[in-house]
PDB file of C-alpha atoms and ligand atoms in Angstrom:
ATOM      1  CA  MET A1050       5.128 -54.900 -10.965  1.00 55.00           C
ATOM      2  CA  GLN A1051       5.523 -53.877  -7.353  1.00 67.00           C
ATOM      3  CA  HIS A1052       3.685 -56.163  -4.954  1.00 82.00           C
ATOM      4  CA  ARG A1053       1.860 -54.911  -1.936  1.00 92.00           C
ATOM      5  CA  LYS A1054       3.209 -55.782   1.476  1.00 94.00           C
ATOM      6  CA  LYS A1055       1.927 -58.904   3.241  1.00 96.00           C
ATOM      7  CA  LEU A1056       1.657 -58.452   6.974  1.00 97.00           C
ATOM      8  CA  VAL A1057       0.756 -60.377  10.129  1.00 97.00           C
ATOM      9  CA  ILE A1058       0.274 -58.400  13.319  1.00 98.00           C
ATOM     10  CA  ALA A1059       0.037 -59.813  16.841  1.00 97.00           C
ATOM     11  CA  ASN A1060      -2.263 -57.744  19.029  1.00 98.00           C
ATOM     12  CA  TRP A1061      -1.706 -58.947  22.579  1.00 98.00           C
ATOM     13  CA  LYS A1062      -4.250 -56.493  24.000  1.00 98.00           C
ATOM     14  CA  MET A1063      -3.951 -56.337  27.831  1.00 98.00           C
ATOM     15  CA  ASN A1064      -2.313 -59.762  28.088  1.00 98.00           C
ATOM     16  CA  GLY A1065       1.161 -61.164  28.509  1.00 96.00           C
ATOM     17  CA  ASN A1066       4.077 -60.585  30.830  1.00 94.00           C
ATOM     18  CA  LYS A1067       7.874 -60.451  30.771  1.00 92.00           C
ATOM     19  CA  VAL A1068       8.130 -64.218  30.373  1.00 92.00           C
ATOM     20  CA  LEU A1069       5.925 -64.165  27.274  1.00 93.00           C
ATOM     21  CA  VAL A1070       7.917 -61.279  25.815  1.00 92.00           C
ATOM     22  CA  ASP A1071      11.175 -63.224  26.226  1.00 91.00           C
ATOM     23  CA  THR A1072       9.656 -66.438  24.903  1.00 90.00           C
ATOM     24  CA  PHE A1073       8.426 -64.619  21.817  1.00 89.00           C
ATOM     25  CA  LEU A1074      11.778 -62.984  21.208  1.00 89.00           C
ATOM     26  CA  ASN A1075      13.569 -66.325  21.470  1.00 88.00           C
ATOM     27  CA  GLU A1076      11.110 -68.465  19.581  1.00 88.00           C
ATOM     28  CA  LEU A1077      10.550 -66.067  16.713  1.00 86.00           C
ATOM     29  CA  ALA A1078      14.278 -65.508  16.244  1.00 84.00           C
ATOM     30  CA  GLU A1079      14.531 -68.024  13.388  1.00 85.00           C
ATOM     31  CA  LEU A1080      11.154 -67.353  11.807  1.00 88.00           C
ATOM     32  CA  GLU A1081      11.288 -67.147   8.037  1.00 88.00           C
ATOM     33  CA  THR A1082       8.136 -66.015   6.318  1.00 89.00           C
ATOM     34  CA  ASN A1083       6.823 -64.318   3.211  1.00 86.00           C
ATOM     35  CA  CYS A1084       5.442 -61.452   5.236  1.00 93.00           C
ATOM     36  CA  GLU A1085       6.384 -58.705   7.625  1.00 93.00           C
ATOM     37  CA  VAL A1086       5.607 -59.640  11.242  1.00 94.00           C
ATOM     38  CA  VAL A1087       4.700 -57.005  13.817  1.00 95.00           C
ATOM     39  CA  VAL A1088       4.192 -57.683  17.526  1.00 95.00           C
ATOM     40  CA  CYS A1089       2.103 -55.251  19.573  1.00 97.00           C
ATOM     41  CA  PRO A1090       2.599 -56.037  23.250  1.00 96.00           C
ATOM     42  CA  PRO A1091       1.220 -53.829  26.034  1.00 97.00           C
ATOM     43  CA  ALA A1092       3.054 -50.482  25.842  1.00 97.00           C
ATOM     44  CA  ILE A1093       5.055 -51.089  29.000  1.00 97.00           C
ATOM     45  CA  TYR A1094       6.956 -53.880  27.231  1.00 96.00           C
ATOM     46  CA  LEU A1095       7.742 -51.982  24.032  1.00 95.00           C
ATOM     47  CA  SER A1096      11.108 -50.726  25.253  1.00 93.00           C
ATOM     48  CA  HIS A1097      12.155 -54.245  26.104  1.00 89.00           C
ATOM     49  CA  PHE A1098      11.127 -55.449  22.645  1.00 88.00           C
ATOM     50  CA  GLN A1099      13.004 -52.612  21.012  1.00 88.00           C
ATOM     51  CA  SER A1100      16.201 -53.404  22.887  1.00 84.00           C
ATOM     52  CA  SER A1101      16.274 -56.924  21.478  1.00 80.00           C
ATOM     53  CA  SER A1102      18.347 -57.641  18.396  1.00 72.00           C
ATOM     54  CA  GLN A1103      15.511 -59.742  16.921  1.00 66.00           C
ATOM     55  CA  VAL A1104      13.431 -56.630  16.481  1.00 68.00           C
ATOM     56  CA  SER A1105      13.899 -55.227  12.997  1.00 65.00           C
ATOM     57  CA  ARG A1106      15.820 -58.345  11.910  1.00 73.00           C
ATOM     58  CA  VAL A1107      12.900 -60.771  12.224  1.00 80.00           C
ATOM     59  CA  PHE A1108       9.954 -58.661  13.237  1.00 86.00           C
ATOM     60  CA  LYS A1109       8.918 -55.158  14.186  1.00 91.00           C
ATOM     61  CA  SER A1110       7.087 -53.866  17.195  1.00 93.00           C
ATOM     62  CA  GLY A1111       3.962 -51.778  17.355  1.00 97.00           C
ATOM     63  CA  ALA A1112       1.808 -49.987  19.896  1.00 98.00           C
ATOM     64  CA  GLN A1113      -1.863 -50.777  20.397  1.00 98.00           C
ATOM     65  CA  ASN A1114      -2.942 -47.155  20.744  1.00 98.00           C
ATOM     66  CA  ILE A1115      -1.665 -43.585  20.946  1.00 98.00           C
ATOM     67  CA  ASN A1116      -3.007 -40.216  21.891  1.00 98.00           C
ATOM     68  CA  GLU A1117      -3.725 -37.844  19.020  1.00 98.00           C
ATOM     69  CA  HIS A1118      -2.085 -34.868  20.785  1.00 98.00           C
ATOM     70  CA  ALA A1119       1.621 -34.172  20.519  1.00 96.00           C
ATOM     71  CA  SER A1120       2.237 -33.651  24.261  1.00 97.00           C
ATOM     72  CA  GLY A1121       0.710 -32.056  27.340  1.00 97.00           C
ATOM     73  CA  ALA A1122      -1.642 -32.662  30.246  1.00 98.00           C
ATOM     74  CA  TYR A1123      -3.107 -36.035  29.195  1.00 98.00           C
ATOM     75  CA  THR A1124      -2.448 -38.210  32.226  1.00 98.00           C
ATOM     76  CA  GLY A1125      -1.835 -41.839  31.401  1.00 96.00           C
ATOM     77  CA  GLU A1126      -1.478 -41.345  27.652  1.00 97.00           C
ATOM     78  CA  LEU A1127       1.367 -41.979  25.195  1.00 97.00           C
ATOM     79  CA  SER A1128       2.368 -39.698  22.354  1.00 98.00           C
ATOM     80  CA  VAL A1129       3.583 -40.742  18.929  1.00 98.00           C
ATOM     81  CA  SER A1130       6.931 -39.019  19.431  1.00 97.00           C
ATOM     82  CA  MET A1131       7.553 -41.208  22.503  1.00 97.00           C
ATOM     83  CA  LEU A1132       7.061 -44.288  20.359  1.00 97.00           C
ATOM     84  CA  SER A1133       9.319 -43.034  17.612  1.00 96.00           C
ATOM     85  CA  ASP A1134      11.863 -42.051  20.289  1.00 96.00           C
ATOM     86  CA  ILE A1135      12.380 -45.728  21.137  1.00 94.00           C
ATOM     87  CA  GLY A1136      12.159 -46.904  17.518  1.00 93.00           C
ATOM     88  CA  VAL A1137       8.614 -48.301  17.398  1.00 95.00           C
ATOM     89  CA  GLU A1138       7.436 -48.315  13.784  1.00 96.00           C
ATOM     90  CA  TYR A1139       3.776 -49.338  13.884  1.00 98.00           C
ATOM     91  CA  VAL A1140       0.665 -48.315  15.780  1.00 98.00           C
ATOM     92  CA  ILE A1141      -2.854 -49.748  15.727  1.00 98.00           C
ATOM     93  CA  VAL A1142      -5.550 -47.075  15.741  1.00 98.00           C
ATOM     94  CA  GLY A1143      -9.311 -47.312  15.999  1.00 98.00           C
ATOM     95  CA  HIS A1144      -9.492 -50.884  17.254  1.00 98.00           C
ATOM     96  CA  SER A1145     -13.153 -51.699  17.884  1.00 97.00           C
ATOM     97  CA  GLU A1146     -12.419 -52.143  21.596  1.00 97.00           C
ATOM     98  CA  ARG A1147     -11.066 -48.575  21.691  1.00 98.00           C
ATOM     99  CA  ARG A1148     -14.104 -47.367  19.773  1.00 97.00           C
ATOM    100  CA  ALA A1149     -16.682 -49.256  21.878  1.00 96.00           C
ATOM    101  CA  ILE A1150     -15.138 -49.238  25.366  1.00 97.00           C
ATOM    102  CA  PHE A1151     -13.192 -45.978  25.306  1.00 97.00           C
ATOM    103  CA  GLY A1152     -15.579 -43.998  23.126  1.00 97.00           C
ATOM    104  CA  GLU A1153     -13.227 -43.182  20.252  1.00 97.00           C
ATOM    105  CA  SER A1154     -15.167 -41.529  17.459  1.00 98.00           C
ATOM    106  CA  ASP A1155     -14.456 -41.894  13.741  1.00 97.00           C
ATOM    107  CA  GLN A1156     -12.956 -38.407  13.834  1.00 97.00           C
ATOM    108  CA  VAL A1157     -10.598 -39.202  16.730  1.00 98.00           C
ATOM    109  CA  VAL A1158      -9.475 -42.325  14.872  1.00 98.00           C
ATOM    110  CA  GLY A1159      -8.664 -40.153  11.845  1.00 98.00           C
ATOM    111  CA  LEU A1160      -6.731 -37.700  14.029  1.00 98.00           C
ATOM    112  CA  LYS A1161      -4.739 -40.517  15.625  1.00 98.00           C
ATOM    113  CA  ALA A1162      -3.816 -41.907  12.214  1.00 98.00           C
ATOM    114  CA  LYS A1163      -2.743 -38.448  11.104  1.00 98.00           C
ATOM    115  CA  ALA A1164      -0.620 -37.935  14.242  1.00 98.00           C
ATOM    116  CA  ALA A1165       1.067 -41.320  13.755  1.00 98.00           C
ATOM    117  CA  ILE A1166       1.940 -40.706  10.109  1.00 98.00           C
ATOM    118  CA  ALA A1167       3.200 -37.198  10.856  1.00 97.00           C
ATOM    119  CA  GLU A1168       5.908 -38.842  13.008  1.00 95.00           C
ATOM    120  CA  SER A1169       6.631 -41.409  10.271  1.00 96.00           C
ATOM    121  CA  LEU A1170       4.951 -44.290  12.056  1.00 97.00           C
ATOM    122  CA  HIS A1171       2.878 -46.749  10.089  1.00 98.00           C
ATOM    123  CA  ALA A1172      -0.814 -46.546  11.070  1.00 98.00           C
ATOM    124  CA  VAL A1173      -2.884 -49.740  11.116  1.00 98.00           C
ATOM    125  CA  ILE A1174      -6.418 -48.392  11.008  1.00 98.00           C
ATOM    126  CA  CYS A1175      -9.211 -50.739  12.084  1.00 98.00           C
ATOM    127  CA  VAL A1176     -12.684 -50.638  10.586  1.00 98.00           C
ATOM    128  CA  GLY A1177     -15.614 -53.020  10.795  1.00 98.00           C
ATOM    129  CA  GLU A1178     -19.281 -53.462  11.535  1.00 97.00           C
ATOM    130  CA  THR A1179     -21.147 -54.892  14.536  1.00 96.00           C
ATOM    131  CA  LEU A1180     -23.423 -57.914  14.222  1.00 95.00           C
ATOM    132  CA  GLU A1181     -26.482 -55.688  14.367  1.00 95.00           C
ATOM    133  CA  GLU A1182     -25.119 -53.522  11.569  1.00 96.00           C
ATOM    134  CA  ARG A1183     -24.380 -56.567   9.417  1.00 96.00           C
ATOM    135  CA  GLU A1184     -27.776 -58.127  10.046  1.00 94.00           C
ATOM    136  CA  SER A1185     -29.533 -54.892   9.146  1.00 96.00           C
ATOM    137  CA  ASP A1186     -27.551 -54.747   5.883  1.00 97.00           C
ATOM    138  CA  ASN A1187     -25.572 -51.718   6.932  1.00 97.00           C
ATOM    139  CA  THR A1188     -22.049 -53.123   6.661  1.00 97.00           C
ATOM    140  CA  PHE A1189     -21.019 -51.013   3.687  1.00 98.00           C
ATOM    141  CA  LYS A1190     -22.693 -47.901   5.063  1.00 98.00           C
ATOM    142  CA  VAL A1191     -20.705 -48.237   8.301  1.00 98.00           C
ATOM    143  CA  LEU A1192     -17.482 -48.779   6.392  1.00 98.00           C
ATOM    144  CA  ASP A1193     -18.179 -45.737   4.191  1.00 98.00           C
ATOM    145  CA  LYS A1194     -18.560 -43.593   7.304  1.00 98.00           C
ATOM    146  CA  GLN A1195     -15.431 -44.963   8.967  1.00 98.00           C
ATOM    147  CA  LEU A1196     -13.394 -44.546   5.784  1.00 98.00           C
ATOM    148  CA  ALA A1197     -14.746 -41.032   5.134  1.00 97.00           C
ATOM    149  CA  ALA A1198     -13.357 -39.884   8.489  1.00 97.00           C
ATOM    150  CA  ILE A1199      -9.956 -41.249   7.499  1.00 97.00           C
ATOM    151  CA  PHE A1200     -10.070 -39.581   4.061  1.00 97.00           C
ATOM    152  CA  ASN A1201     -10.953 -36.341   5.853  1.00 97.00           C
ATOM    153  CA  GLU A1202      -7.825 -36.324   7.974  1.00 97.00           C
ATOM    154  CA  LEU A1203      -5.203 -37.893   5.714  1.00 97.00           C
ATOM    155  CA  ALA A1204      -3.525 -36.452   2.654  1.00 97.00           C
ATOM    156  CA  ALA A1205      -3.054 -38.603  -0.453  1.00 95.00           C
ATOM    157  CA  THR A1206       0.686 -38.724   0.310  1.00 96.00           C
ATOM    158  CA  ASP A1207       0.015 -40.304   3.732  1.00 97.00           C
ATOM    159  CA  TRP A1208      -1.357 -43.545   2.318  1.00 96.00           C
ATOM    160  CA  PRO A1209       1.918 -45.444   1.822  1.00 96.00           C
ATOM    161  CA  ASN A1210       2.067 -45.365   5.631  1.00 97.00           C
ATOM    162  CA  VAL A1211      -1.410 -46.810   6.093  1.00 98.00           C
ATOM    163  CA  THR A1212      -2.672 -50.368   6.472  1.00 98.00           C
ATOM    164  CA  ILE A1213      -6.395 -50.986   6.825  1.00 98.00           C
ATOM    165  CA  ALA A1214      -7.522 -53.828   9.077  1.00 98.00           C
ATOM    166  CA  TYR A1215     -11.039 -55.061   8.416  1.00 98.00           C
ATOM    167  CA  GLU A1216     -12.241 -56.473  11.712  1.00 97.00           C
ATOM    168  CA  PRO A1217     -15.916 -57.358  11.875  1.00 97.00           C
ATOM    169  CA  VAL A1218     -16.758 -56.701  15.522  1.00 96.00           C
ATOM    170  CA  TRP A1219     -18.877 -59.867  15.711  1.00 94.00           C
ATOM    171  CA  ALA A1220     -15.816 -61.967  14.857  1.00 93.00           C
ATOM    172  CA  ILE A1221     -13.413 -60.479  17.407  1.00 92.00           C
ATOM    173  CA  GLY A1222     -12.646 -62.815  20.276  1.00 87.00           C
ATOM    174  CA  THR A1223     -15.816 -64.797  19.592  1.00 89.00           C
ATOM    175  CA  GLY A1224     -14.404 -67.769  17.691  1.00 86.00           C
ATOM    176  CA  LYS A1225     -16.801 -66.816  14.860  1.00 88.00           C
ATOM    177  CA  THR A1226     -14.653 -66.009  11.853  1.00 90.00           C
ATOM    178  CA  ALA A1227     -15.953 -64.312   8.744  1.00 92.00           C
ATOM    179  CA  THR A1228     -15.973 -66.830   5.915  1.00 96.00           C
ATOM    180  CA  PRO A1229     -13.205 -66.287   3.359  1.00 97.00           C
ATOM    181  CA  GLN A1230     -15.935 -65.131   0.939  1.00 97.00           C
ATOM    182  CA  GLN A1231     -17.343 -62.608   3.423  1.00 97.00           C
ATOM    183  CA  ALA A1232     -13.843 -61.278   4.111  1.00 98.00           C
ATOM    184  CA  GLN A1233     -13.002 -61.050   0.406  1.00 98.00           C
ATOM    185  CA  GLU A1234     -16.257 -59.239  -0.367  1.00 98.00           C
ATOM    186  CA  VAL A1235     -15.547 -56.516   2.193  1.00 98.00           C
ATOM    187  CA  HIS A1236     -11.846 -56.241   1.355  1.00 98.00           C
ATOM    188  CA  ALA A1237     -12.688 -55.762  -2.318  1.00 98.00           C
ATOM    189  CA  TYR A1238     -15.221 -53.118  -1.326  1.00 98.00           C
ATOM    190  CA  ILE A1239     -12.622 -51.253   0.748  1.00 98.00           C
ATOM    191  CA  ARG A1240     -10.066 -51.424  -2.076  1.00 98.00           C
ATOM    192  CA  GLN A1241     -12.680 -50.077  -4.491  1.00 98.00           C
ATOM    193  CA  ALA A1242     -13.484 -47.185  -2.134  1.00 97.00           C
ATOM    194  CA  ILE A1243      -9.788 -46.333  -1.895  1.00 97.00           C
ATOM    195  CA  SER A1244      -9.495 -46.517  -5.662  1.00 97.00           C
ATOM    196  CA  GLN A1245     -12.389 -44.082  -6.098  1.00 96.00           C
ATOM    197  CA  SER A1246     -10.856 -41.568  -3.700  1.00 95.00           C
ATOM    198  CA  LEU A1247      -7.162 -41.966  -4.367  1.00 95.00           C
ATOM    199  CA  GLY A1248      -6.815 -43.791  -7.661  1.00 96.00           C
ATOM    200  CA  GLU A1249      -6.179 -47.338  -8.760  1.00 96.00           C
ATOM    201  CA  ASP A1250      -2.417 -47.324  -8.102  1.00 94.00           C
ATOM    202  CA  LYS A1251      -2.727 -46.349  -4.452  1.00 94.00           C
ATOM    203  CA  SER A1252      -5.549 -48.826  -3.884  1.00 96.00           C
ATOM    204  CA  GLN A1253      -3.527 -51.666  -5.403  1.00 96.00           C
ATOM    205  CA  MET A1254      -0.581 -50.905  -3.120  1.00 96.00           C
ATOM    206  CA  LEU A1255      -2.684 -50.734   0.068  1.00 97.00           C
ATOM    207  CA  THR A1256      -2.290 -53.662   2.461  1.00 98.00           C
ATOM    208  CA  ILE A1257      -5.678 -54.736   3.835  1.00 98.00           C
ATOM    209  CA  LEU A1258      -5.651 -57.175   6.766  1.00 98.00           C
ATOM    210  CA  TYR A1259      -8.432 -59.344   8.073  1.00 98.00           C
ATOM    211  CA  GLY A1260      -8.925 -59.625  11.840  1.00 97.00           C
ATOM    212  CA  GLY A1261     -11.411 -61.572  13.949  1.00 96.00           C
ATOM    213  CA  SER A1262     -10.735 -65.039  15.375  1.00 95.00           C
ATOM    214  CA  VAL A1263      -7.880 -65.750  12.961  1.00 97.00           C
ATOM    215  CA  ASN A1264      -6.104 -68.971  13.920  1.00 97.00           C
ATOM    216  CA  ALA A1265      -3.688 -71.535  12.520  1.00 96.00           C
ATOM    217  CA  GLY A1266      -6.572 -73.524  11.027  1.00 96.00           C
ATOM    218  CA  ASN A1267      -8.488 -70.819   9.200  1.00 96.00           C
ATOM    219  CA  SER A1268      -5.731 -68.394   8.215  1.00 97.00           C
ATOM    220  CA  GLU A1269      -4.497 -70.177   5.103  1.00 96.00           C
ATOM    221  CA  GLU A1270      -7.843 -69.948   3.343  1.00 97.00           C
ATOM    222  CA  LEU A1271      -8.459 -66.393   4.501  1.00 97.00           C
ATOM    223  CA  PHE A1272      -5.020 -65.248   3.348  1.00 97.00           C
ATOM    224  CA  ALA A1273      -5.526 -66.962  -0.018  1.00 96.00           C
ATOM    225  CA  GLN A1274      -8.263 -64.450  -0.931  1.00 97.00           C
ATOM    226  CA  ALA A1275      -7.214 -61.955  -3.580  1.00 96.00           C
ATOM    227  CA  ASP A1276      -7.686 -58.859  -1.441  1.00 97.00           C
ATOM    228  CA  VAL A1277      -6.670 -60.268   1.948  1.00 97.00           C
ATOM    229  CA  ASP A1278      -3.029 -59.347   2.543  1.00 97.00           C
ATOM    230  CA  GLY A1279      -2.543 -60.874   5.982  1.00 97.00           C
ATOM    231  CA  GLY A1280      -4.080 -60.712   9.431  1.00 98.00           C
ATOM    232  CA  LEU A1281      -4.458 -58.830  12.677  1.00 98.00           C
ATOM    233  CA  VAL A1282      -4.412 -61.561  15.280  1.00 98.00           C
ATOM    234  CA  GLY A1283      -5.582 -61.287  18.883  1.00 97.00           C
ATOM    235  CA  GLY A1284      -6.115 -64.414  20.981  1.00 97.00           C
ATOM    236  CA  ALA A1285      -4.097 -66.757  18.763  1.00 97.00           C
ATOM    237  CA  SER A1286      -1.095 -64.415  18.869  1.00 97.00           C
ATOM    238  CA  LEU A1287      -0.537 -65.292  22.521  1.00 97.00           C
ATOM    239  CA  LYS A1288       0.205 -68.912  21.628  1.00 96.00           C
ATOM    240  CA  ILE A1289       3.593 -69.017  20.053  1.00 95.00           C
ATOM    241  CA  ASP A1290       3.245 -72.126  17.872  1.00 95.00           C
ATOM    242  CA  GLU A1291      -0.142 -71.040  16.638  1.00 97.00           C
ATOM    243  CA  PHE A1292       1.119 -67.564  15.828  1.00 96.00           C
ATOM    244  CA  LYS A1293       4.142 -68.932  13.997  1.00 95.00           C
ATOM    245  CA  GLN A1294       1.885 -71.135  11.891  1.00 96.00           C
ATOM    246  CA  ILE A1295      -0.329 -68.183  11.040  1.00 97.00           C
ATOM    247  CA  CYS A1296       2.748 -66.276   9.823  1.00 96.00           C
ATOM    248  CA  LEU A1297       3.778 -69.290   7.748  1.00 95.00           C
ATOM    249  CA  ASN A1298       0.324 -69.439   6.164  1.00 96.00           C
ATOM    250  CA  VAL A1299       0.944 -66.229   4.265  1.00 93.00           C
ATOM    251  CA  SER A1300       1.889 -67.310   0.781  1.00 82.00           C
ATOM    252  CA  ALA A1301       4.300 -65.559  -1.518  1.00 73.00           C
ATOM    253  CA  ASP A1302       2.827 -63.719  -4.523  1.00 72.00           C
TER     254      ASP A1302
HETATM  255  P1  PGA B 294      -9.096 -62.053  17.990  1.00 87.36           P
HETATM  256  O1  PGA B 294      -8.813 -60.473  18.046  1.00 87.36           O
HETATM  257  O2  PGA B 294      -8.106 -62.631  17.027  1.00 87.36           O
HETATM  258  O3  PGA B 294      -8.897 -62.541  19.388  1.00 87.36           O
HETATM  259  O4  PGA B 294     -10.500 -62.224  17.503  1.00 87.36           O
HETATM  260  C1  PGA B 294      -8.486 -59.761  16.901  1.00 87.36           C
HETATM  261  C2  PGA B 294      -8.312 -58.311  17.252  1.00 87.36           C
HETATM  262  O5  PGA B 294      -9.022 -57.820  18.127  1.00 87.36           O
HETATM  263  O6  PGA B 294      -7.467 -57.610  16.673  1.00 87.36           O
END
């Protein structure tokens, strides 16, 4: 039986500098893990990452965002073809910070995912509820709405190029992690929703990551859950030893 891909993604957000880029490249050079590792530095450093021989051999690079349009008068934005031009293979779309701070709607997130996949990039699509939504018992309703927008834009054939990242907004950057049971419950729900729309085979092959205050201490138990296939890591991905340990905490099937 084919196993689904295990993945750990570093999301540096608007942090880091040239020194951190070089340290990462050097220190991750010998990393041996059971998973694929993707580093998403600020876009300005992507070219530098791509020019290193470690990239593709040990890990891949990804962008934190893209514009959904192919080209044109969108000052300050990056297109998918620019990323593929320099060999970037992954892009995060619909991060909750993009949704909340930059007003990205569910539909725009779907369009971004579609644009990424059309250029053969792998789209890491973030979904997740706020604390208020969880406390009012609306977690699954929110996820249904976020997933529906993705189903609307993507064709069934696009899904091998999709990873879903479940990131409860209340756990991002707060030090409050979802319990392994809470994460598993939502991951299983997402897999079930994918199965209903696209069939059991596609749902079983879909990588679903957990994100939200993942660290070296809590990742092993989170990653041990049946439907948790790795993590999207923010704060802890800026600390090299911690990030390495997180990657090592992904177990083989
Ligand atoms: P965090 O961020 O690990 O700092 O909570 C995760 C994310 O935003 O992807």
